[in-house]
mmCIF file of C-alpha atoms in Angstrom:
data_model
loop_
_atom_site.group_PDB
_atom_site.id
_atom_site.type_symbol
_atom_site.label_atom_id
_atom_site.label_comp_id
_atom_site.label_asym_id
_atom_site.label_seq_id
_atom_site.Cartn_x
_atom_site.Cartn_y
_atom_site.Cartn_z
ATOM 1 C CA UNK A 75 0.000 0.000 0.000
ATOM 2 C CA UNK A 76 1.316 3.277 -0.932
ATOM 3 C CA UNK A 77 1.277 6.702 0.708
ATOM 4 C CA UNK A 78 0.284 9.754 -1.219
ATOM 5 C CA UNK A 79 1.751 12.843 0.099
ATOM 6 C CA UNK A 80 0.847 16.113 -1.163
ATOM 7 C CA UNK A 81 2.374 18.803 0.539
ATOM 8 C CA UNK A 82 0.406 22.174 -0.049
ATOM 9 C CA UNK A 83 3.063 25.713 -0.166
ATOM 10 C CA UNK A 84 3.157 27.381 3.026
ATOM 11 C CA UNK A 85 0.947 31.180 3.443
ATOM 12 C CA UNK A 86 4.811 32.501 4.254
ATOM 13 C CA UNK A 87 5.858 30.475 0.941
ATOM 14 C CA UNK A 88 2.957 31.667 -0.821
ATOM 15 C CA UNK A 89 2.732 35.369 0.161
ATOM 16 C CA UNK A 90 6.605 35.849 -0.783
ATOM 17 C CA UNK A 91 5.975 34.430 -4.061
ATOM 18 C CA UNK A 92 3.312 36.395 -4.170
ATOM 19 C CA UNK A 93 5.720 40.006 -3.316
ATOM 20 C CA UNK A 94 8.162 38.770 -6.163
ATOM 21 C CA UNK A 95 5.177 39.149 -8.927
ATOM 22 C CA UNK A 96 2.841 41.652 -7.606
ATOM 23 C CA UNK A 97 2.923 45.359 -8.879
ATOM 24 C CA UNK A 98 1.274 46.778 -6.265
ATOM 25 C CA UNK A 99 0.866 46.139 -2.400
ATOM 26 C CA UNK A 100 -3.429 45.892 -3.278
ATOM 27 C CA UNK A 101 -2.254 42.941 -5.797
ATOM 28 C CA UNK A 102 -0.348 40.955 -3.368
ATOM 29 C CA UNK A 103 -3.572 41.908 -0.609
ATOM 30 C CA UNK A 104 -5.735 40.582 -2.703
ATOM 31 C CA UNK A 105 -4.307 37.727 -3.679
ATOM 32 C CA UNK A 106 -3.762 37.133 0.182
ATOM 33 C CA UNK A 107 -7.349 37.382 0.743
ATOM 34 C CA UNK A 108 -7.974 35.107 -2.174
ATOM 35 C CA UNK A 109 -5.944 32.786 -0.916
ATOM 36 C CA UNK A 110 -7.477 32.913 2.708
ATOM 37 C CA UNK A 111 -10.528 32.829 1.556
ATOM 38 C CA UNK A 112 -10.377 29.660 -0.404
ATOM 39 C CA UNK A 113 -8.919 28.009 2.908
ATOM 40 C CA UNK A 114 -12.432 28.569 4.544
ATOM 41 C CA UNK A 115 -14.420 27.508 1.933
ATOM 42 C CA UNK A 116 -15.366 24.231 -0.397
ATOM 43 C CA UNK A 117 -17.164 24.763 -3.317
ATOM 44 C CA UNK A 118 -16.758 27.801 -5.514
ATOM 45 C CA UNK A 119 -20.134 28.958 -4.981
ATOM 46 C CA UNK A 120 -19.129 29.190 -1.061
ATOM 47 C CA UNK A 121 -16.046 30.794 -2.585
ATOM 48 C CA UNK A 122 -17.723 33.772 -4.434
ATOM 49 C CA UNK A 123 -20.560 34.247 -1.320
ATOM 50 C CA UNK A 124 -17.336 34.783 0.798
ATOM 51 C CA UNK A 125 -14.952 36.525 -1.627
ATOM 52 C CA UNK A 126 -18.295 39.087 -1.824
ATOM 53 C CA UNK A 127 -19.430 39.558 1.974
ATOM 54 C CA UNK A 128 -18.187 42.775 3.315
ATOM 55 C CA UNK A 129 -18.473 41.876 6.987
ATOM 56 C CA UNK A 130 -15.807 38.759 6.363
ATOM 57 C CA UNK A 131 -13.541 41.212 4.043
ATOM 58 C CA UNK A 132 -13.814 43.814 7.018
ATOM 59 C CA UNK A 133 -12.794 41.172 9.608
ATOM 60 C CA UNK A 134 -9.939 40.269 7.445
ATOM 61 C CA UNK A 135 -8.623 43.650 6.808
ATOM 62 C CA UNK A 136 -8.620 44.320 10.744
ATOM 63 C CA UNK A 137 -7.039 41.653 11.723
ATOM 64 C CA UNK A 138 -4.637 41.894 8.837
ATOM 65 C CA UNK A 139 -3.601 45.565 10.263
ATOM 66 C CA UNK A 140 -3.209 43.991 13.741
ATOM 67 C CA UNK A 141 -0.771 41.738 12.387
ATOM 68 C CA UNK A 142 1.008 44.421 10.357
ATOM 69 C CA UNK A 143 1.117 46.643 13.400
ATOM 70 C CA UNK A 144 3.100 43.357 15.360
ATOM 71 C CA UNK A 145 5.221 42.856 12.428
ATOM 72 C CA UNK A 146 6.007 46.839 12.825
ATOM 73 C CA UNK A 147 6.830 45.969 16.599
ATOM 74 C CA UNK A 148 8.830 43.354 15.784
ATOM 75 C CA UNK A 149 10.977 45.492 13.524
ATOM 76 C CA UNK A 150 11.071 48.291 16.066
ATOM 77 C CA UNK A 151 13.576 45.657 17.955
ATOM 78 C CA UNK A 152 15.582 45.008 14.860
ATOM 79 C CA UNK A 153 15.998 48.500 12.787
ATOM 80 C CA UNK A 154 18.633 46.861 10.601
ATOM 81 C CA UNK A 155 15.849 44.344 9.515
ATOM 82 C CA UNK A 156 16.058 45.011 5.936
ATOM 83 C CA UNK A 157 15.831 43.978 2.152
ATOM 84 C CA UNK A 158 14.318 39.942 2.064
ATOM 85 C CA UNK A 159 14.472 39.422 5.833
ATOM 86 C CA UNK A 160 12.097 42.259 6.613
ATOM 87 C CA UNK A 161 9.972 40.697 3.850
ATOM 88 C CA UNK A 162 9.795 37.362 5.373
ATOM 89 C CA UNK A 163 9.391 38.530 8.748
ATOM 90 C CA UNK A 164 6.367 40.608 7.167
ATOM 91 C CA UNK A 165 4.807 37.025 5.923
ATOM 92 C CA UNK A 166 5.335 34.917 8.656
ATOM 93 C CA UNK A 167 3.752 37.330 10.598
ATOM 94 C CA UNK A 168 0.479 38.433 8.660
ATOM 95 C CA UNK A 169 0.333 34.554 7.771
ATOM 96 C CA UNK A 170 -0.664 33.840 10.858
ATOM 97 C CA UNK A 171 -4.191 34.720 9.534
ATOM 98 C CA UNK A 172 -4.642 31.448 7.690
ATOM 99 C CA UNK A 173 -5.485 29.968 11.134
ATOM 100 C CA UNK A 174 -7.651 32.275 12.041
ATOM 101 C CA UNK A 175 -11.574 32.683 10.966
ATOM 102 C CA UNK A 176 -14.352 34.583 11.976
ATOM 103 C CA UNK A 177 -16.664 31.629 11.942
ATOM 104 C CA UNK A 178 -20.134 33.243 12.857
ATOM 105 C CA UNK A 179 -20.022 35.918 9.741
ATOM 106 C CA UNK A 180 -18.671 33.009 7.425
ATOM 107 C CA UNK A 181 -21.036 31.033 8.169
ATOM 108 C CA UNK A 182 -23.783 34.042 7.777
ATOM 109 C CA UNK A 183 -22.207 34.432 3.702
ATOM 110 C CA UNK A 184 -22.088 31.044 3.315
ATOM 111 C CA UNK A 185 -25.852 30.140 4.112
ATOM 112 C CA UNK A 186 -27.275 32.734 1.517
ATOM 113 C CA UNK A 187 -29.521 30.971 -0.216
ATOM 114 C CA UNK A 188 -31.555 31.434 -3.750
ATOM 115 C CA UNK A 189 -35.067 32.314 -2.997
ATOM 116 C CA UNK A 190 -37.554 32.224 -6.229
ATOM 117 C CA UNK A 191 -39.581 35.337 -6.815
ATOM 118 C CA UNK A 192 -42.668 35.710 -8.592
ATOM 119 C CA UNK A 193 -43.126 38.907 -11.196
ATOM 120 C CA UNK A 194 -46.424 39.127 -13.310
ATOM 121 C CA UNK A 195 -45.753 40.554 -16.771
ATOM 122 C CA UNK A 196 -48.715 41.291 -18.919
ATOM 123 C CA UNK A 197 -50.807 38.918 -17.004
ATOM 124 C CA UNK A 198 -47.891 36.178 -17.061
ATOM 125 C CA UNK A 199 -46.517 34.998 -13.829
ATOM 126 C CA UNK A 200 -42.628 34.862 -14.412
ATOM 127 C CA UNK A 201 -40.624 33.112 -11.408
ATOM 128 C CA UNK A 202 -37.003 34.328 -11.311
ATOM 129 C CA UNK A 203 -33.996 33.560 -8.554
ATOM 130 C CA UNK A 204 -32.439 36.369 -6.651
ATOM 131 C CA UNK A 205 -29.357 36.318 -3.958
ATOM 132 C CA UNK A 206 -31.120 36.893 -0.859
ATOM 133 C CA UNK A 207 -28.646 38.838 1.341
ATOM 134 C CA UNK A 208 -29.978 39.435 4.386
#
């Protein structure tokens, strides 16, 4: 019987890959939060609720600056942290977020469900599916 292993890149791995190819600090961010976000969620359609719930993008951006603010701390004790070392100590701090979740509001994106309304045009009831949000 044989063992599969599949060994999945690290967020520290993947977030300084991610600072070698993105333009902009809002590139790497996002892919960040795309990244996180498809380690809290199945199916694609979970994906896209998620990837479009403000509350859970809010929670991630807060807790994101309270891990930039440590890594700031951090630095504060090492001011000739520079060049890749400051970059990695930058990852393996903010990727401390891929273990954390805010599990009430994903849950909350996550169960919006398709509810069927009913329109009458000329006398012809038309059923159509909307994104209920609440």
């Amino acid at each position: 019987m044989s063992k599969t292993t599949i060994n999945k890149e690290s967020a520290a791995d993947f977030l300084m890959s991610q600072l070698e190819i993105c333009e902009t600090k809002q590139d790497l961010l996002l892919a960040f939060w795309f990244y996180w976000v498809e380690s809290v969620t199945l199916t694609s359609i979970e994906f896209q609720k998620v990837v479009a719930n403000a509350a859970v993008n809010k929670w991630f951006l807060i807790e994101l600056k309270k891990e930039e603010t440590e890594c700031r701390h951090l630095l504060s004790h090492y001011p000739n942290t520079a060049g890749k070392d400051k970059d990695w100590l930058w990852c393996q701090t903010v990727s401390k977020l891929m273990s954390r979740f805010p599990k009430v509001l994903l849950e909350a994106a996550k169960k919006r469900e398709q509810k069927p309304r009913t329109t009458k045009v000329a006398g012809i009831r038309i059923e159509m599916s909307i994104i209920n949000q609440n």
